[in-house]
XYZ file of C-alpha atoms in Angstrom:
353
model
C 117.488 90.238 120.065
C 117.179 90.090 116.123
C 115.809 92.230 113.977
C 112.883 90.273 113.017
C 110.168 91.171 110.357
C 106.641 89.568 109.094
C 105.545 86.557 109.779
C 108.326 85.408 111.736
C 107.854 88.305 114.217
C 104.187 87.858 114.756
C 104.815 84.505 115.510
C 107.731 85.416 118.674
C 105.762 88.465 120.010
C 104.526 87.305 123.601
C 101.004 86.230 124.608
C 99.625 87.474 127.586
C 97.789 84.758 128.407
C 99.384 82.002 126.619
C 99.870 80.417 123.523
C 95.993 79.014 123.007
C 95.012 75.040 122.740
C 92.330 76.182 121.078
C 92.707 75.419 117.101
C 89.692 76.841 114.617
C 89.596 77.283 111.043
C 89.284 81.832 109.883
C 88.427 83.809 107.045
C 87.587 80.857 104.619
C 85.479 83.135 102.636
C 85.290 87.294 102.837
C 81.966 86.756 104.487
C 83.640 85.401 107.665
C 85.417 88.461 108.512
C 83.157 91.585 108.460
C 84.374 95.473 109.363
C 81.839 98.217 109.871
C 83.817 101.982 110.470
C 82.386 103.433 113.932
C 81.548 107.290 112.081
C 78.429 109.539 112.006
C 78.102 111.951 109.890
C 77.194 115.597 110.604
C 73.493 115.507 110.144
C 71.510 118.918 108.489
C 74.811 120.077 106.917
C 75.551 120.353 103.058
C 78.913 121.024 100.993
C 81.356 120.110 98.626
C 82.333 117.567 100.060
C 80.380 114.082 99.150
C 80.746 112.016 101.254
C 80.029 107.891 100.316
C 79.055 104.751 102.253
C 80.880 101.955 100.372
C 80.641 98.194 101.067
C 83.444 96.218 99.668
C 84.926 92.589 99.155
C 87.668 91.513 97.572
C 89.264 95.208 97.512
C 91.451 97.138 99.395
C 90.947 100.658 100.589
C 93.187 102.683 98.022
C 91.914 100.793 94.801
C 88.153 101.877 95.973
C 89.285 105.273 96.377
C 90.557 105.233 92.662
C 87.714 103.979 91.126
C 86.107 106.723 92.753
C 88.086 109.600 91.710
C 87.876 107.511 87.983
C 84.122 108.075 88.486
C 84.092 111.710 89.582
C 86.506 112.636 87.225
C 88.756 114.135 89.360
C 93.013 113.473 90.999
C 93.396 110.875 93.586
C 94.269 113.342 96.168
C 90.447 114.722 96.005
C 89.668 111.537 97.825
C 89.918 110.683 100.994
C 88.728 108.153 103.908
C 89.201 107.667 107.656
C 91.218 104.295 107.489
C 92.236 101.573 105.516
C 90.290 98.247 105.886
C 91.054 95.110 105.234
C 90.764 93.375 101.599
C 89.682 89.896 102.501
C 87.121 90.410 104.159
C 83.372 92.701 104.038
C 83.740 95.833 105.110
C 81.891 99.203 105.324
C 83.401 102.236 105.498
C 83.281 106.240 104.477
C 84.840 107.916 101.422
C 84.785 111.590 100.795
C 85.512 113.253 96.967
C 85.510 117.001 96.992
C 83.593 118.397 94.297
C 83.215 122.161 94.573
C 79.710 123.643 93.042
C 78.613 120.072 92.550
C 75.909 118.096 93.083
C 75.187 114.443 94.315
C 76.203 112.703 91.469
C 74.579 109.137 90.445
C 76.546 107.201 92.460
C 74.746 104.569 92.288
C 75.600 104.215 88.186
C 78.915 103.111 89.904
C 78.717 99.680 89.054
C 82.067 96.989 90.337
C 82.465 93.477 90.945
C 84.210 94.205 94.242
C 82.220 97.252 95.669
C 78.988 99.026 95.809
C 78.000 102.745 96.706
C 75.273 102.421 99.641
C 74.759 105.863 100.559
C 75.797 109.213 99.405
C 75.144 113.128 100.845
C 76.734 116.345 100.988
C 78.722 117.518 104.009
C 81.328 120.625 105.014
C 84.497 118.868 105.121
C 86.843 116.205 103.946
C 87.064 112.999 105.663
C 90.584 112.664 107.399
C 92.510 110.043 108.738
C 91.912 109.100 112.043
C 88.418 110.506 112.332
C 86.808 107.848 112.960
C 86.154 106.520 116.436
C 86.701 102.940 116.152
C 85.571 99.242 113.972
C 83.037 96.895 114.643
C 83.661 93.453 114.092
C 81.782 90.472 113.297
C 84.132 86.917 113.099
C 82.893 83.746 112.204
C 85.649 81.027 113.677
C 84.990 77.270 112.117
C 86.257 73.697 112.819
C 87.055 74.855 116.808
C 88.438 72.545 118.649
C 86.971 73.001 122.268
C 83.982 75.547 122.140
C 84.005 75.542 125.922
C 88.023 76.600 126.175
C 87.222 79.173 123.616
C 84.764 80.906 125.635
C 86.766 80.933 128.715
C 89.395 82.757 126.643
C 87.500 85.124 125.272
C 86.192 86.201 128.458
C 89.286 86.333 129.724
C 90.781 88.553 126.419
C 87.230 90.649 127.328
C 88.514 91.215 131.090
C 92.106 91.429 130.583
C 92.741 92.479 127.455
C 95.070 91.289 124.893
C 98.140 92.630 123.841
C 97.432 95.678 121.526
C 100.203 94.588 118.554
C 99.927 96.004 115.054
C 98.610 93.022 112.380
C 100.725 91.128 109.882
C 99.604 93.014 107.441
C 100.872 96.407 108.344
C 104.240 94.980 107.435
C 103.216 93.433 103.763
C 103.564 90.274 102.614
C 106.818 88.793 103.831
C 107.446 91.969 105.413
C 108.691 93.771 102.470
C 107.082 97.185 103.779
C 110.157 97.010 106.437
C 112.367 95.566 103.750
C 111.575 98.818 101.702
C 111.997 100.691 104.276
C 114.983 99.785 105.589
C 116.313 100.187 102.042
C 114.891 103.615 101.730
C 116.718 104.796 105.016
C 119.662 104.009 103.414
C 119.137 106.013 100.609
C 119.644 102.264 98.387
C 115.685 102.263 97.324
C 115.922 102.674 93.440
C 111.965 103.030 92.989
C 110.540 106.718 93.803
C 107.876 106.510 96.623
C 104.466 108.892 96.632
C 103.920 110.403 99.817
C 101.212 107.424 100.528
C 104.091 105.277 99.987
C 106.290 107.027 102.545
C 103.653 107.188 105.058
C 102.839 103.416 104.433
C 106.954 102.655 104.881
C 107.047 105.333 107.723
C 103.821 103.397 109.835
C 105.712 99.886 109.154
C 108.587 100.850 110.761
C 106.864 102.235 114.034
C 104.821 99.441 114.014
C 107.769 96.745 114.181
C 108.969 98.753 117.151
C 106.235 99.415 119.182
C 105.439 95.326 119.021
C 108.766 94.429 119.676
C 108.561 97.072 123.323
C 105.173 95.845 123.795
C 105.880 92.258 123.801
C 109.314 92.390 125.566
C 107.411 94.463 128.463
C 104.588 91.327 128.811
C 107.355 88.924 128.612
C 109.014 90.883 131.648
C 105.553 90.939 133.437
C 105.976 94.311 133.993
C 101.813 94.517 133.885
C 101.484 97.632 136.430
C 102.109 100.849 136.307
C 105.760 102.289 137.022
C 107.032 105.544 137.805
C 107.903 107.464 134.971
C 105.919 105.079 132.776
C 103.611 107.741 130.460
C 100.079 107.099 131.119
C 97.215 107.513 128.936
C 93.729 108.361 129.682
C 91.065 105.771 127.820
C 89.510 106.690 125.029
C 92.062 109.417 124.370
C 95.375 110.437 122.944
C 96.001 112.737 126.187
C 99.051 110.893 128.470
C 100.802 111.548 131.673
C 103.768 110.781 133.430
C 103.101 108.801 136.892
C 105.195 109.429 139.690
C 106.175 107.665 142.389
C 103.733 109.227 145.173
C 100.570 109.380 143.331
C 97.758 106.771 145.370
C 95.712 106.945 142.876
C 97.677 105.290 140.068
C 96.724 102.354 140.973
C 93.256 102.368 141.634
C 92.486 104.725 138.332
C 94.833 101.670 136.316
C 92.225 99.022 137.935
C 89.318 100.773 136.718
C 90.325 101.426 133.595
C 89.893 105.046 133.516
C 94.234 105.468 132.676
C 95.957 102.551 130.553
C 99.881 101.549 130.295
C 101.295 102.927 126.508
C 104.497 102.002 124.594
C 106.033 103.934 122.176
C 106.028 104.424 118.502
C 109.141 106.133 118.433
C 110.506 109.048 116.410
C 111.649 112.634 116.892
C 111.821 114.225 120.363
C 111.664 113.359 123.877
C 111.332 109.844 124.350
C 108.395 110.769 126.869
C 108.932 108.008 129.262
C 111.661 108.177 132.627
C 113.050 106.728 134.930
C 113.525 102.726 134.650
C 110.951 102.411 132.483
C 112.697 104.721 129.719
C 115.606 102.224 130.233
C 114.047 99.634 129.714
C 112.395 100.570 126.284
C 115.963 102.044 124.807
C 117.468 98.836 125.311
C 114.677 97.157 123.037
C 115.002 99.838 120.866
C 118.282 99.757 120.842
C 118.281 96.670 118.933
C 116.580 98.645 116.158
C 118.811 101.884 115.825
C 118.464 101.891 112.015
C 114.323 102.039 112.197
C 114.271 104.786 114.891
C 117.362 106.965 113.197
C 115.365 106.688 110.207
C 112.056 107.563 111.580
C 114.025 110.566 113.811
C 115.756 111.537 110.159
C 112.364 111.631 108.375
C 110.788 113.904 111.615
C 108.237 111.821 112.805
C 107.128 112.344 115.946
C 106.983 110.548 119.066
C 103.788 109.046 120.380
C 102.353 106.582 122.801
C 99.724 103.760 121.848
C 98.202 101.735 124.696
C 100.249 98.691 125.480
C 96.449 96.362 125.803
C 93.148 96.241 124.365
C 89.621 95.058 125.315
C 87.291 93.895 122.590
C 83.626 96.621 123.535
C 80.301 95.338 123.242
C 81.567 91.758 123.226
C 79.212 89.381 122.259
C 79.945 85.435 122.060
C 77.546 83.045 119.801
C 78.010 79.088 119.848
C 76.934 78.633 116.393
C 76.955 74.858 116.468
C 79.396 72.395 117.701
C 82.693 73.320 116.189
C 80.982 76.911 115.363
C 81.438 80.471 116.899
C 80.418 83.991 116.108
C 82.219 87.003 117.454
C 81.261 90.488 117.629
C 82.855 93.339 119.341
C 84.507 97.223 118.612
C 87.595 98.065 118.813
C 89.334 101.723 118.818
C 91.036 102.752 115.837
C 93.942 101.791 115.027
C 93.622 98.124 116.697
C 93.920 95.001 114.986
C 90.838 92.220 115.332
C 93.725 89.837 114.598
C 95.565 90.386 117.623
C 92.673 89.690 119.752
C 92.668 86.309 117.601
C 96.150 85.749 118.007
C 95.444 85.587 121.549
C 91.881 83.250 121.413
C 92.953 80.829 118.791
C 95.746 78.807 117.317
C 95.693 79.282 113.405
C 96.907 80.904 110.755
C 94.874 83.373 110.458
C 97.694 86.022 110.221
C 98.958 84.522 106.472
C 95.678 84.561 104.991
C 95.195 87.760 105.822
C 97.850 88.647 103.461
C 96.868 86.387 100.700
C-alpha cells in the first residue's frame, strides 16, 4: 500500500455499497449546501461569556472568529466555537467571546459581506470544541441522472450506513495539511506553527489513518463484529472490547445499540486484540512516520465508529433531474462521505475551491 494523500486517496478509499451510477451536479452555489450546528444553549443563565448565533457564506470558521475578537476588542484566544464548518456553503453555528463585567454589546453593528450576527445572550461558560451534539444538513443535488436509482441508494446509505471517512478537506487542498505535517515530524518545517496550526496538522494525520483502516476493513468485508474488536456504544465515546462468548454481540450490533470503531491512532494501547489488532497494524504499518509522529507529539489513542447513518432523513424529488436532502449527522462526520457513497461527482474538489 502507498502512502496516499488528498484527492487521490478519497478517490481509492472503498465504497460499501459500490461505486454509484448515479451522476448529479453539487454545491453550484453556497445556497446548495446548508449546515445548521445541533446546540442549545443553557436557558435562564447569564455570564461573561457571550455567546453568538452567526450565519455565514463564503467564510470559514477561524476568519469569523477574528472578525469577532476585531469587534470586541479583544485576543483571538477569547473566542471560541464548537466546530469548524464548511466555507462554501451556508452555515449556522455558535461563537462564544469572553468579556468579563460586560454587557451584550451591539452585535448587530457588526456589519460583513460574508456573515451576519443573528442572535446574541449571556451564558456561564465558554463554548468548547466538541460540545456540540451533531449538524443538520440540507443538500440540494442538480442535473441527476436517475432520480429513481438515487432514492434506492439513499435508502440504502439510511439503512446501512456509509462508510464514516473524514472529508477532503480535512487534508487541505492537495493535501498539503499531511504534506506539512509530514515535514513537521521531521523537524524540516521552516515556518513556526500556532497551536491551531498543530492541532489542524495533528487531526490531518489521524484522519489519513483512520480512512485508510476503515476502508481496508470494508474492502476485507470484515462487516461484523470480531473478538477483540473495541466496541462502541451509539451516541457515545464509551467502547468495549467483545469477546468471543458474549451472545449478545450480535444482536446489540443488529440493533444498533453498539457500533464497529477504527482507530485514530496515537499514544498508548492500541485498544483493539486479538486478529483484529493485527489486522489494523499491518495498515498502519504502512504509515509508521504518521503514527511515530502522532505517538512523539502524545496524542492519544481513540476509536471513531467505522459507519454512519444520515438521522431524520428526509428525501425530496424536486423536479426531474432535482433532489433535496436533509438529515443530521453526529459530530465529527462528514455530509460528503454520505455523498461519496449516493452520487458520482466531484463534489469532493469543490469543496476545496
Amino acid at each position: 500500500m502507498t502512502d496516499r494523500t488528498s484527492g487521490d486517496t478519497q478517490a481509492k478509499l472503498a465504497y460499501l455499497h459500490g461505486m454509484s451510477p448515479v451522476s448529479a451536479s453539487f454545491k453550484q452555489h453556497p445556497e446548495h449546501f446548508e449546515v445548521t450546528e445541533l446546540l442549545t444553549p443553557q436557558a435562564g443563565e447569564a455570564g461573561e461569556h457571550q455567546w453568538l448565533w452567526v450565519e455565514k457564506r463564503g467564510a470559514n470558521t477561524p476568519y469569523v472568529a477574528g472578525q469577532l475578537a476585531k469587534f470586541a476588542g479583544v485576543n483571538e484566544r477569547h473566542v471560541s466555537y464548537a466546530g469548524m464548518k464548511d466555507r462554501h456553503a451556508v452555515t449556522r453555528q455558535w461563537f462564544s467571546v469572553q468579556l468579563p463585567g460586560q454587557p451584550l454589546l451591539i452585535w448587530q453593528d457588526l456589519k460583513h459581506d460574508e456573515f451576519s450576527v443573528l442572535q446574541a445572550l449571556l451564558q456561564p461558560r465558554k463554548l468548547k470544541t466538541g460540545t456540540h451534539q451533531g449538524n443538520a444538513f440540507v443538500l440540494r443535488l442538480q442535473a441527476v441522472s436517475d432520480l429513481a436509482e438515487l432514492e434506492r441508494r439513499w435508502q440504502l446509505i439510511c439503512e446501512k450506513g456509509a462508510p464514516n471517512y473524514f472529508g477532503a478537506q480535512r487534508f487541505g487542498h492537495n493535501g498539503q495539511n499531511i504534506a506539512k505535517a509530514k515535514l513537521w515530524f521531521r523537524g524540516q518545517l521552516r515556518q513556526r506553527l500556532s497551536r491551531t496550526q498543530q492541532g489542524l496538522l495533528l487531526s490531518a494525520a489521524r484522519a489519513l489513518l483512520f480512512n485508510e483502516v476503515a476502508s481496508a476493513r470494508i474492502s476485507a468485508g470484515r462487516l461484523m463484529p470480531e473478538p477483540g474488536d473495541a466496541m462502541i456504544l451509539t451516541g457515545s465515546q464509551s467502547y468495549f472490547i467483545a469477546e468471543a462468548d458474549d451472545p449478545s454481540l450480535l444482536a446489540r450490533h443488529a440493533e444498533g445499540d453498539i457500533q464497529l470503531s477504527a482507530p485514530l491512532p496515537g499514544s498508548g494501547s492500541g485498544i483493539s486484540s486479538h486478529a483484529i489488532a493485527e489486522f489494523e497494524a499491518d495498515v498502519l504499518g504502512n504509515h509508521t512516520e504518521l503514527v511515530t509522529g502522532l505517538q512523539k507529539h502524545r496524542v492519544d489513542a481513540a476509536r471513531r465508529p467505522l459507519l454512519v447513518r444520515p438521522q431524520q432523513p428526509e428525501f425530496r424529488p424536486l423536479d426531474e433531474t432535482t433532489a433535496e436532502l436533509r438529515f443530521e449527522l453526529p459530530k465529527g462526520s462528514f455530509a460528503t462521505s454520505i455523498l461519496r457513497e449516493l452520487i458520482t461527482t466531484q463534489f469532493e474538489e469543490q469543496l476545496l475551491r
